Short mmCIF file of C-alpha atoms and ligand atoms in Angstrom, two decimals:
data_model
loop_
_atom_site.label_atom_id
_atom_site.label_comp_id
_atom_site.label_asym_id
_atom_site.label_seq_id
_atom_site.Cartn_x
_atom_site.Cartn_y
_atom_site.Cartn_z
CA MET A 219 -6.59 -32.72 10.07
CA SER A 220 -4.25 -30.17 8.36
CA ILE A 221 -3.85 -27.98 11.40
CA VAL A 222 -2.88 -31.10 13.32
CA PHE A 223 -0.30 -31.98 10.72
CA ALA A 224 0.97 -28.31 10.87
CA GLU A 225 1.34 -28.40 14.63
CA ILE A 226 3.21 -31.75 14.33
CA VAL A 227 5.59 -30.21 11.61
CA ARG A 228 5.85 -26.75 13.25
CA THR A 229 8.57 -28.05 15.71
CA ASP A 230 9.93 -30.64 13.59
CA LYS A 231 13.53 -29.65 12.24
CA LEU A 232 13.34 -32.78 10.02
CA PHE A 233 10.60 -31.37 8.02
CA ILE A 234 12.59 -28.02 7.62
CA GLY A 235 15.67 -30.21 6.68
CA PHE A 236 13.50 -32.03 4.12
CA CYS A 237 12.46 -28.77 2.59
CA SER A 238 15.97 -27.65 2.24
CA LEU A 239 16.53 -30.53 -0.22
CA ILE A 240 13.85 -29.17 -2.50
CA LYS A 241 16.18 -27.56 -5.16
CA ARG A 242 13.74 -24.98 -6.78
CA PRO A 243 13.47 -21.88 -4.62
CA PHE A 244 9.86 -21.19 -5.40
CA LEU A 245 8.77 -24.91 -4.55
CA ARG A 246 10.87 -24.83 -1.39
CA THR A 247 9.34 -21.30 -0.41
CA PHE A 248 5.86 -22.56 -1.12
CA THR A 249 6.02 -25.84 0.74
CA LEU A 250 7.32 -24.19 3.91
CA GLN A 251 4.78 -21.33 3.71
CA LEU A 252 2.02 -23.81 3.19
CA VAL A 253 2.75 -25.75 6.25
CA ILE A 254 4.55 -23.47 8.86
CA ASN A 255 3.43 -19.94 7.91
CA MET A 256 6.85 -18.89 6.98
CA LYS A 257 7.25 -15.12 6.58
CA ARG A 258 8.89 -13.63 3.42
CA ILE A 259 11.24 -10.80 4.08
CA LEU A 260 12.75 -7.82 2.15
CA ILE A 261 15.51 -5.97 3.96
CA LEU A 262 16.19 -2.38 2.70
CA GLY A 263 19.84 -2.01 3.70
CA SER A 264 20.93 -5.42 4.50
CA THR A 265 24.78 -4.53 4.70
CA GLY A 266 24.41 -2.11 7.50
CA SER A 267 24.41 -2.64 11.39
CA ILE A 268 20.76 -3.28 11.42
CA GLY A 269 20.63 -5.25 8.38
CA ILE A 270 23.23 -7.55 9.50
CA ASN A 271 21.76 -7.92 12.82
CA ALA A 272 18.44 -8.58 11.21
CA LEU A 273 19.90 -11.65 9.30
CA ASN A 274 21.49 -12.91 12.25
CA VAL A 275 17.84 -12.92 14.05
CA ILE A 276 16.72 -14.62 10.94
CA LYS A 277 19.32 -17.46 10.93
CA GLN A 278 18.24 -18.24 14.60
CA PHE A 279 14.81 -19.44 13.16
CA PRO A 280 15.41 -21.71 10.39
CA GLY A 281 12.02 -22.37 8.32
CA LYS A 282 10.34 -19.32 10.03
CA PHE A 283 11.53 -16.64 7.62
CA GLN A 284 12.75 -16.72 4.03
CA ILE A 285 14.82 -13.75 2.49
CA GLU A 286 12.85 -12.60 -0.57
CA ALA A 287 15.03 -9.49 -1.35
CA LEU A 288 18.05 -7.57 -0.21
CA THR A 289 19.00 -4.08 -0.96
CA VAL A 290 22.32 -2.12 -0.56
CA ASN A 291 23.94 1.10 -1.43
CA THR A 292 27.51 0.29 -2.79
CA ARG A 293 28.80 -2.75 -0.69
CA ILE A 294 28.49 -5.28 -3.17
CA ASP A 295 31.62 -7.12 -1.32
CA LEU A 296 29.18 -7.77 1.53
CA LEU A 297 26.03 -8.54 -0.44
CA GLU A 298 27.66 -11.30 -2.43
CA PRO A 299 28.27 -13.82 0.68
CA GLN A 300 24.53 -12.77 1.78
CA ILE A 301 23.23 -13.89 -1.63
CA ASP A 302 25.02 -17.25 -1.46
CA GLU A 303 23.86 -17.79 2.26
CA PHE A 304 20.26 -16.38 1.94
CA LYS A 305 19.26 -17.11 -1.41
CA PRO A 306 17.39 -14.07 -2.24
CA ARG A 307 15.26 -14.12 -5.55
CA LEU A 308 16.15 -10.31 -5.85
CA VAL A 309 18.84 -7.75 -4.91
CA VAL A 310 18.88 -4.08 -5.60
CA VAL A 311 22.25 -2.14 -5.65
CA LYS A 312 21.54 1.70 -5.42
CA ASP A 313 24.92 2.24 -7.41
CA ASP A 314 24.26 1.84 -11.04
CA LYS A 315 28.01 0.89 -12.12
CA LEU A 316 28.19 -1.66 -9.09
CA ALA A 317 24.78 -3.07 -9.97
CA LEU A 318 26.10 -4.15 -13.35
CA GLU A 319 29.36 -5.34 -11.97
CA LEU A 320 27.34 -7.52 -9.32
CA LYS A 321 25.02 -8.93 -12.40
CA LYS A 322 28.08 -10.35 -14.07
CA LYS A 323 29.41 -11.92 -10.92
CA VAL A 324 26.21 -13.53 -9.54
CA LYS A 325 25.56 -15.05 -13.07
CA GLY A 326 21.75 -15.52 -12.85
CA LYS A 327 21.57 -16.70 -9.09
CA CYS A 328 19.13 -13.88 -8.63
CA GLU A 329 17.73 -10.80 -10.27
CA VAL A 330 19.76 -7.60 -10.11
CA LEU A 331 18.00 -4.22 -10.08
CA LYS A 332 19.53 -0.93 -9.73
CA GLY A 333 19.09 2.67 -8.51
CA ILE A 334 16.35 4.40 -6.51
CA GLU A 335 13.86 3.03 -9.07
CA GLY A 336 15.07 -0.50 -8.29
CA LEU A 337 14.49 -0.02 -4.60
CA CYS A 338 11.00 1.41 -5.21
CA GLU A 339 10.22 -1.37 -7.78
CA ALA A 340 11.36 -4.13 -5.12
CA ALA A 341 9.06 -2.54 -2.46
CA ALA A 342 6.19 -2.20 -4.86
CA GLU A 343 6.24 -5.41 -6.68
CA CYS A 344 8.29 -8.11 -4.84
CA ASP A 345 6.35 -11.18 -3.04
CA TYR A 346 7.05 -10.41 0.62
CA ASP A 347 5.17 -10.26 4.03
CA ILE A 348 7.75 -7.83 6.23
CA LEU A 349 9.79 -5.14 5.05
CA ILE A 350 12.73 -4.19 7.25
CA GLY A 351 13.61 -0.65 7.02
CA ALA A 352 17.18 -0.67 7.67
CA MET A 353 18.45 1.88 5.20
CA VAL A 354 19.92 5.01 6.91
CA GLY A 355 18.76 8.64 6.13
CA PHE A 356 15.95 10.19 4.18
CA ALA A 357 16.76 7.96 1.35
CA GLY A 358 14.54 5.37 2.94
CA LEU A 359 11.41 7.16 2.61
CA ALA A 360 10.32 6.40 -1.01
CA PRO A 361 10.76 2.55 -0.82
CA THR A 362 8.95 2.55 2.55
CA VAL A 363 5.95 4.53 1.20
CA GLU A 364 5.85 1.84 -1.77
CA ALA A 365 5.47 -0.89 1.10
CA ILE A 366 3.11 1.08 3.00
CA LYS A 367 0.69 1.45 0.20
CA ARG A 368 0.65 -2.59 -0.20
CA GLY A 369 -0.30 -3.05 3.60
CA LYS A 370 2.86 -4.98 4.28
CA ARG A 371 4.22 -5.02 7.93
CA ILE A 372 6.94 -2.38 8.09
CA ALA A 373 9.62 -3.20 10.84
CA LEU A 374 11.01 0.18 10.83
CA ALA A 375 14.57 1.16 12.09
CA ASN A 376 14.81 3.96 9.58
CA LYS A 377 13.65 6.85 12.03
CA GLU A 378 14.31 9.67 9.32
CA THR A 379 11.22 8.27 7.32
CA LEU A 380 8.87 9.35 10.25
CA VAL A 381 10.80 12.40 11.12
CA VAL A 382 10.62 13.94 7.76
CA ALA A 383 7.02 12.59 6.93
CA GLY A 384 5.47 11.41 9.91
CA GLU A 385 2.04 12.86 9.21
CA LEU A 386 1.70 11.26 5.64
CA VAL A 387 3.18 8.00 6.53
CA THR A 388 1.06 7.34 9.41
CA SER A 389 -2.01 8.43 7.59
CA LEU A 390 -1.05 6.16 4.68
CA CYS A 391 -0.56 3.44 7.21
CA ARG A 392 -4.09 4.04 8.57
CA LYS A 393 -5.68 4.12 5.03
CA HIS A 394 -3.90 0.68 4.02
CA ASP A 395 -4.26 -1.13 7.31
CA THR A 396 -0.44 -1.36 7.47
CA GLU A 397 1.32 -2.43 10.62
CA LEU A 398 4.14 -0.14 11.54
CA ILE A 399 6.39 -1.93 14.20
CA PRO A 400 9.21 0.12 15.61
CA VAL A 401 12.64 -1.42 15.71
CA ASP A 402 14.34 1.51 17.22
CA SER A 403 15.12 0.15 20.77
CA GLU A 404 13.24 2.88 22.74
CA HIS A 405 10.21 2.85 20.38
CA SER A 406 10.26 -0.96 20.74
CA ALA A 407 10.32 -0.68 24.45
CA ILE A 408 7.34 1.65 24.50
CA TYR A 409 5.47 -0.49 21.99
CA GLN A 410 6.02 -3.49 24.47
CA CYS A 411 5.09 -1.59 27.54
CA LEU A 412 1.74 -0.43 25.82
CA VAL A 413 0.64 -3.97 24.96
CA GLY A 414 -2.65 -4.51 26.83
CA GLU A 415 -2.89 -0.89 27.72
CA ASN A 416 -5.24 2.02 26.82
CA ILE A 417 -3.18 4.85 25.11
CA ASN A 418 -5.54 7.47 26.59
CA GLU A 419 -4.29 6.18 30.13
CA VAL A 420 -0.80 7.15 29.18
CA GLU A 421 0.57 10.24 31.11
CA LYS A 422 3.75 10.49 29.32
CA ILE A 423 6.62 8.33 27.64
CA ILE A 424 10.15 8.42 28.86
CA LEU A 425 12.79 8.02 26.30
CA THR A 426 16.19 6.92 27.70
CA ALA A 427 19.63 8.25 26.14
CA SER A 428 23.01 6.91 27.18
CA GLY A 429 24.53 10.45 26.88
CA GLY A 430 26.93 8.91 24.11
CA PRO A 431 30.62 9.28 24.42
CA PHE A 432 30.73 13.08 25.66
CA LEU A 433 28.51 12.55 28.57
CA ASN A 434 31.07 13.85 31.14
CA LYS A 435 32.35 16.78 28.57
CA THR A 436 31.39 20.39 28.98
CA LYS A 437 29.68 22.38 26.27
CA SER A 438 33.10 24.22 25.53
CA GLU A 439 34.91 20.94 25.37
CA LEU A 440 32.57 19.73 22.69
CA SER A 441 34.23 22.00 20.07
CA ASN A 442 37.44 20.07 20.10
CA VAL A 443 36.30 16.57 19.99
CA THR A 444 37.68 14.57 17.02
CA VAL A 445 35.84 12.15 14.79
CA ASP A 446 37.41 9.20 16.27
CA GLU A 447 36.24 10.21 19.61
CA ALA A 448 32.74 10.87 18.44
CA LEU A 449 32.65 7.42 16.63
CA ASN A 450 33.45 5.69 19.88
CA HIS A 451 30.17 4.91 21.27
CA PRO A 452 30.27 3.46 24.92
CA ASN A 453 27.31 0.98 24.67
CA TRP A 454 25.98 0.44 21.11
CA LYS A 455 27.78 -0.75 17.93
CA MET A 456 25.96 1.17 15.14
CA GLY A 457 26.47 2.63 11.49
CA ASN A 458 28.47 6.11 11.37
CA LYS A 459 25.75 8.37 10.99
CA ILE A 460 23.61 7.19 13.85
CA THR A 461 26.65 6.99 15.99
CA ILE A 462 27.63 10.66 15.36
CA ASP A 463 23.88 11.57 16.00
CA SER A 464 24.04 9.85 19.43
CA ALA A 465 27.10 12.04 20.15
CA SER A 466 25.39 15.17 19.46
CA MET A 467 22.07 13.85 20.99
CA MET A 468 20.34 14.62 17.58
CA ASN A 469 19.53 10.94 17.62
CA LYS A 470 17.38 11.41 20.76
CA GLY A 471 15.70 14.44 19.19
CA LEU A 472 14.91 12.46 15.96
CA GLU A 473 13.44 9.94 18.26
CA VAL A 474 11.37 12.40 20.07
CA ILE A 475 9.72 13.17 16.69
CA GLU A 476 9.57 9.36 15.83
CA ALA A 477 7.78 8.73 19.07
CA HIS A 478 5.26 11.59 18.45
CA TRP A 479 4.18 10.00 15.11
CA LEU A 480 4.32 6.48 16.37
CA PHE A 481 2.20 6.80 19.53
CA GLY A 482 0.15 10.10 18.66
CA LEU A 483 1.60 12.00 21.86
CA PRO A 484 2.21 15.89 21.92
CA LYS A 485 5.96 16.89 22.62
CA GLU A 486 4.98 17.93 26.30
CA ARG A 487 4.00 14.36 27.04
CA ILE A 488 7.51 13.05 25.78
CA LYS A 489 10.40 13.19 28.19
CA VAL A 490 13.96 12.34 27.65
CA LEU A 491 16.12 11.11 30.40
CA ILE A 492 19.83 10.20 30.45
CA HIS A 493 20.50 6.49 31.68
CA PRO A 494 24.04 5.86 30.93
CA GLN A 495 23.85 2.27 31.39
CA SER A 496 21.48 1.59 28.39
CA ILE A 497 19.54 -1.28 30.40
CA VAL A 498 16.07 0.37 30.50
CA HIS A 499 15.19 1.04 26.82
CA SER A 500 12.35 3.33 27.81
CA MET A 501 9.35 3.86 29.94
CA VAL A 502 5.65 4.50 29.93
CA GLN A 503 4.30 6.45 32.83
CA PHE A 504 0.45 5.87 33.21
CA VAL A 505 -2.38 8.27 34.56
CA ASP A 506 -2.23 6.44 37.95
CA GLY A 507 1.68 7.21 38.33
CA SER A 508 2.66 3.50 37.38
CA ILE A 509 5.76 3.26 35.48
CA LYS A 510 6.44 0.50 33.20
CA ALA A 511 9.86 -0.07 31.86
CA GLN A 512 11.31 -2.62 29.17
CA MET A 513 14.89 -3.73 30.00
CA GLY A 514 17.62 -5.88 28.25
CA ILE A 515 21.18 -5.60 27.43
CA PRO A 516 21.86 -3.03 24.62
CA ASP A 517 21.67 -5.47 21.70
CA MET A 518 19.34 -4.62 18.60
CA LYS A 519 18.60 -8.26 17.90
CA LEU A 520 15.80 -8.36 20.39
CA PRO A 521 13.77 -5.37 19.07
CA ILE A 522 14.45 -6.61 15.59
CA GLN A 523 13.07 -9.90 16.48
CA TYR A 524 10.07 -8.54 18.23
CA ALA A 525 9.04 -6.59 15.27
CA LEU A 526 9.31 -9.70 13.09
CA THR A 527 7.34 -12.16 15.67
CA TYR A 528 4.83 -9.79 17.28
CA PRO A 529 2.47 -10.33 18.65
CA GLU A 530 4.35 -13.76 19.51
CA ARG A 531 7.57 -13.96 21.33
CA PHE A 532 9.94 -16.72 20.05
CA LYS A 533 12.42 -18.32 22.38
CA ASN A 534 16.11 -17.49 21.55
CA ASN A 535 19.52 -18.00 22.96
CA PHE A 536 20.70 -14.36 22.97
CA GLU A 537 22.80 -12.94 25.85
CA ARG A 538 20.42 -12.12 28.96
CA ALA A 539 20.65 -9.03 31.25
CA ASP A 540 22.67 -10.02 34.37
CA LEU A 541 20.95 -7.55 36.85
CA PRO A 542 23.08 -8.34 39.88
CA LYS A 543 26.17 -7.47 37.92
CA ILE A 544 24.85 -4.40 36.39
CA SER A 545 23.89 -3.65 40.01
CA SER A 546 22.91 0.04 39.63
CA LEU A 547 20.78 1.97 37.05
CA THR A 548 20.88 5.69 37.13
CA PHE A 549 18.82 8.46 35.66
CA PHE A 550 19.07 12.12 35.30
CA GLU A 551 17.70 15.10 33.23
CA PRO A 552 19.64 16.01 30.02
CA ASP A 553 21.33 19.49 29.79
CA PHE A 554 19.45 21.20 26.71
CA ASP A 555 22.18 23.94 26.65
CA LYS A 556 24.98 21.38 25.72
CA TYR A 557 22.80 19.21 23.70
CA GLU A 558 21.69 21.95 21.28
CA CYS A 559 20.64 19.44 18.77
CA LEU A 560 17.89 17.98 21.20
CA LYS A 561 16.59 21.56 21.79
CA LEU A 562 16.45 22.08 17.92
CA ALA A 563 14.39 18.86 17.53
CA PHE A 564 11.82 19.65 20.20
CA ASN A 565 11.43 23.05 18.39
CA ALA A 566 11.08 21.58 14.89
CA LEU A 567 8.38 19.24 16.27
CA GLU A 568 6.55 22.28 17.72
CA VAL A 569 6.74 24.39 14.40
CA GLY A 570 5.79 21.28 12.35
CA GLY A 571 5.30 21.45 8.45
CA THR A 572 8.60 21.06 6.57
CA SER A 573 10.63 21.96 9.89
CA PRO A 574 11.63 18.29 10.91
CA CYS A 575 12.51 17.61 7.04
CA ILE A 576 14.77 20.81 7.01
CA MET A 577 16.36 19.87 10.10
CA ASN A 578 16.97 16.32 9.04
CA ALA A 579 18.48 17.17 5.81
CA ALA A 580 20.71 19.86 7.39
CA ASN A 581 21.92 17.24 9.91
CA GLU A 582 22.48 14.67 7.37
CA VAL A 583 24.95 17.02 5.22
CA ALA A 584 26.37 18.21 8.41
CA VAL A 585 27.34 14.88 9.79
CA ASP A 586 28.59 13.92 6.54
CA LYS A 587 30.85 16.99 6.65
CA PHE A 588 32.02 16.32 10.16
CA LEU A 589 32.85 12.70 9.21
CA LYS A 590 34.95 14.04 6.19
CA ARG A 591 36.77 16.38 8.78
CA LYS A 592 35.24 19.54 6.93
CA ILE A 593 33.65 20.92 9.91
CA LYS A 594 33.95 20.70 13.62
CA PHE A 595 31.64 18.83 15.76
CA SER A 596 30.17 21.95 17.30
CA HIS A 597 29.21 23.28 13.82
CA ILE A 598 26.78 20.59 13.46
CA PRO A 599 23.99 22.44 15.63
CA GLU A 600 25.16 25.65 13.98
CA LEU A 601 24.58 24.49 10.50
CA ILE A 602 21.07 23.03 11.15
CA GLU A 603 20.06 26.24 12.93
CA THR A 604 20.93 28.48 9.96
CA ALA A 605 19.12 26.27 7.67
CA LEU A 606 15.88 26.28 10.00
CA ASN A 607 16.29 29.94 9.96
CA LYS A 608 16.72 30.67 6.16
CA MET A 609 14.61 27.69 4.60
CA GLU A 610 11.01 28.38 4.01
CA ASN A 611 8.61 26.24 6.07
CA HIS A 612 5.52 24.70 4.34
CA LYS A 613 2.72 23.72 6.42
CA ALA A 614 0.96 20.32 5.66
CA PRO A 615 3.46 19.33 2.78
CA ASP A 616 2.66 16.55 0.43
CA LEU A 617 5.25 13.92 -0.58
CA ASP A 618 6.44 16.01 -3.38
CA ALA A 619 6.81 19.15 -1.17
CA ILE A 620 8.96 16.94 1.26
CA PHE A 621 11.22 15.69 -1.45
CA GLU A 622 11.78 19.29 -2.67
CA CYS A 623 12.46 20.56 0.70
CA ASP A 624 15.06 17.80 1.27
CA LYS A 625 16.60 18.59 -1.87
CA GLU A 626 16.85 22.29 -1.52
CA THR A 627 18.06 21.96 2.12
CA ARG A 628 20.84 19.73 1.18
CA GLU A 629 22.05 22.17 -1.60
CA PHE A 630 21.86 25.25 0.87
CA VAL A 631 23.75 23.43 3.77
CA THR A 632 26.35 21.86 1.16
CA ASN A 633 27.06 25.35 0.00
CA LEU A 634 27.52 26.85 3.66
CA LYS A 635 31.10 27.72 4.69
P1 NAD B 899 24.43 1.78 8.46
O1 NAD B 899 25.05 2.96 7.68
O2 NAD B 899 25.24 0.80 9.14
O3 NAD B 899 23.56 0.98 7.14
C1 NAD B 899 22.92 1.49 6.35
C2 NAD B 899 22.37 0.61 5.13
O4 NAD B 899 21.45 1.37 4.26
C3 NAD B 899 23.28 -0.07 4.50
O5 NAD B 899 23.06 -1.40 4.10
C4 NAD B 899 23.58 0.79 3.20
O6 NAD B 899 24.09 -0.09 1.89
C5 NAD B 899 22.19 1.23 2.90
N1 NAD B 899 22.15 2.58 2.17
C6 NAD B 899 22.71 3.64 2.81
N2 NAD B 899 22.43 4.81 2.15
C7 NAD B 899 21.64 4.35 1.02
C8 NAD B 899 21.18 4.84 0.03
N3 NAD B 899 21.23 6.23 -0.34
N4 NAD B 899 20.41 4.26 -0.98
C9 NAD B 899 20.30 2.79 -0.64
N5 NAD B 899 20.79 2.10 0.49
C10 NAD B 899 21.52 2.76 1.23
O7 NAD B 899 23.26 2.23 9.31
P2 NAD B 899 22.56 1.63 10.63
O8 NAD B 899 23.24 1.96 11.69
O9 NAD B 899 22.17 -0.05 10.34
O10 NAD B 899 21.06 2.37 10.68
C11 NAD B 899 20.08 2.16 9.78
C12 NAD B 899 18.90 2.79 10.25
O11 NAD B 899 18.25 2.42 11.51
C13 NAD B 899 19.01 4.34 10.63
O12 NAD B 899 18.12 5.07 10.14
C14 NAD B 899 19.35 4.48 12.03
O13 NAD B 899 19.00 5.55 12.59
C15 NAD B 899 18.54 3.31 12.66
N6 NAD B 899 18.69 2.73 13.87
C16 NAD B 899 19.94 2.11 13.97
C17 NAD B 899 20.35 1.44 15.09
C18 NAD B 899 21.72 0.60 15.09
O14 NAD B 899 21.83 0.02 16.15
N7 NAD B 899 22.52 0.60 14.25
C19 NAD B 899 19.43 1.51 16.32
C20 NAD B 899 18.30 2.12 15.99
C21 NAD B 899 18.04 2.72 14.74
MG1 MG B 900 17.25 4.42 19.57
#
């Protein structure tokens, strides 16, 4: 009887409207959850490009998702309207002073925590079903690990978490039976291509890359490119750090390591192809030669939605790919000599241990220096290579060793001239 009732109200917008009249957030969430299996969401990094896209996806499905907690670094100006619209029970601001300022402004509308401790506390103690990992950089690792230990579904955009601690993160997921669903469009594409398939029948995976804004520049021309040119990505609108990573192809390097840990394949079976149209998001080639590709317009809303609704697909009204208009799809091999960061990432994966962590920390500092116009674009791979040569590599590091390695590498690269 209750199943029949649930089926009737599942599609009934009136019921959702009725629930919105319930004043107490706890009672509203409880009623919706009881009847339509609503999922509670924590977003780490709600004011970034992925975070905002995630909230736009959630808005499309009233009554299906409830925002429990939102976290940000500093942008309380963007967080405040999110609090009014999505009514989270908890927010975390990484910056201590800004957290206090927000607390005064929101006047009890929600609980406000601060600092990295606050981020970890939210992930470790808040009531939620899915954590969307939309923070940028190494900083996302600690709270994500807290969520993994609780067996929560992780919709992971924060690729750096897997790059620096892939072995630990994936073994923790196995131990706690945690679903790790990729949000990165290439990995979401591969995940979708693998549904119903046997991983042992995969010959290789093919990650596509747009080639970024400097696709048609030579290696020597790269030394004089400006910050504005590097931030002008032809196909994707993203945060600054990943946009620079896309221009240097470090983004694809990070994604090769991410794919290695997500799908358990050695680097020899992970291939990168340049595909300037960004319509084929990635491919899987099977042992019989068959290739499956996942396609769509370059828009992160779809991979975010898939990670939230998997294994179901929800109907949406997002823009569709118009294939006759796109008309041609092209693919070619990347130039490893020009894209030095891609080569460094394949090497770091081969060396293993803390090598990917050193590479990631050096890259984060180098990108920051480039964005502040302290170094040239072509210095980014130089700083990373220096760090990889100078820092000690630890085999099979535990979490403490990874945090130490990240800290020491940052200090080293910050002080490099
Ligand atoms: P962004 O810079 O736009 O947003 C980052 C978010 O994280 C912000 O909300 C910010 O407040 C928060 N944040 C940053 N540093 C923090 C810190 N130290 N402590 C706490 N919070 C912090 O970044 P983005 O483009 O949304 O990317 C987020 C992640 O998703 C990255 O790992 C990126 O590689 C990955 N990703 C992004 C896209 C995209 O389209 N933007 C696509 C695929 C993967
Ligand atoms: Mg990607």
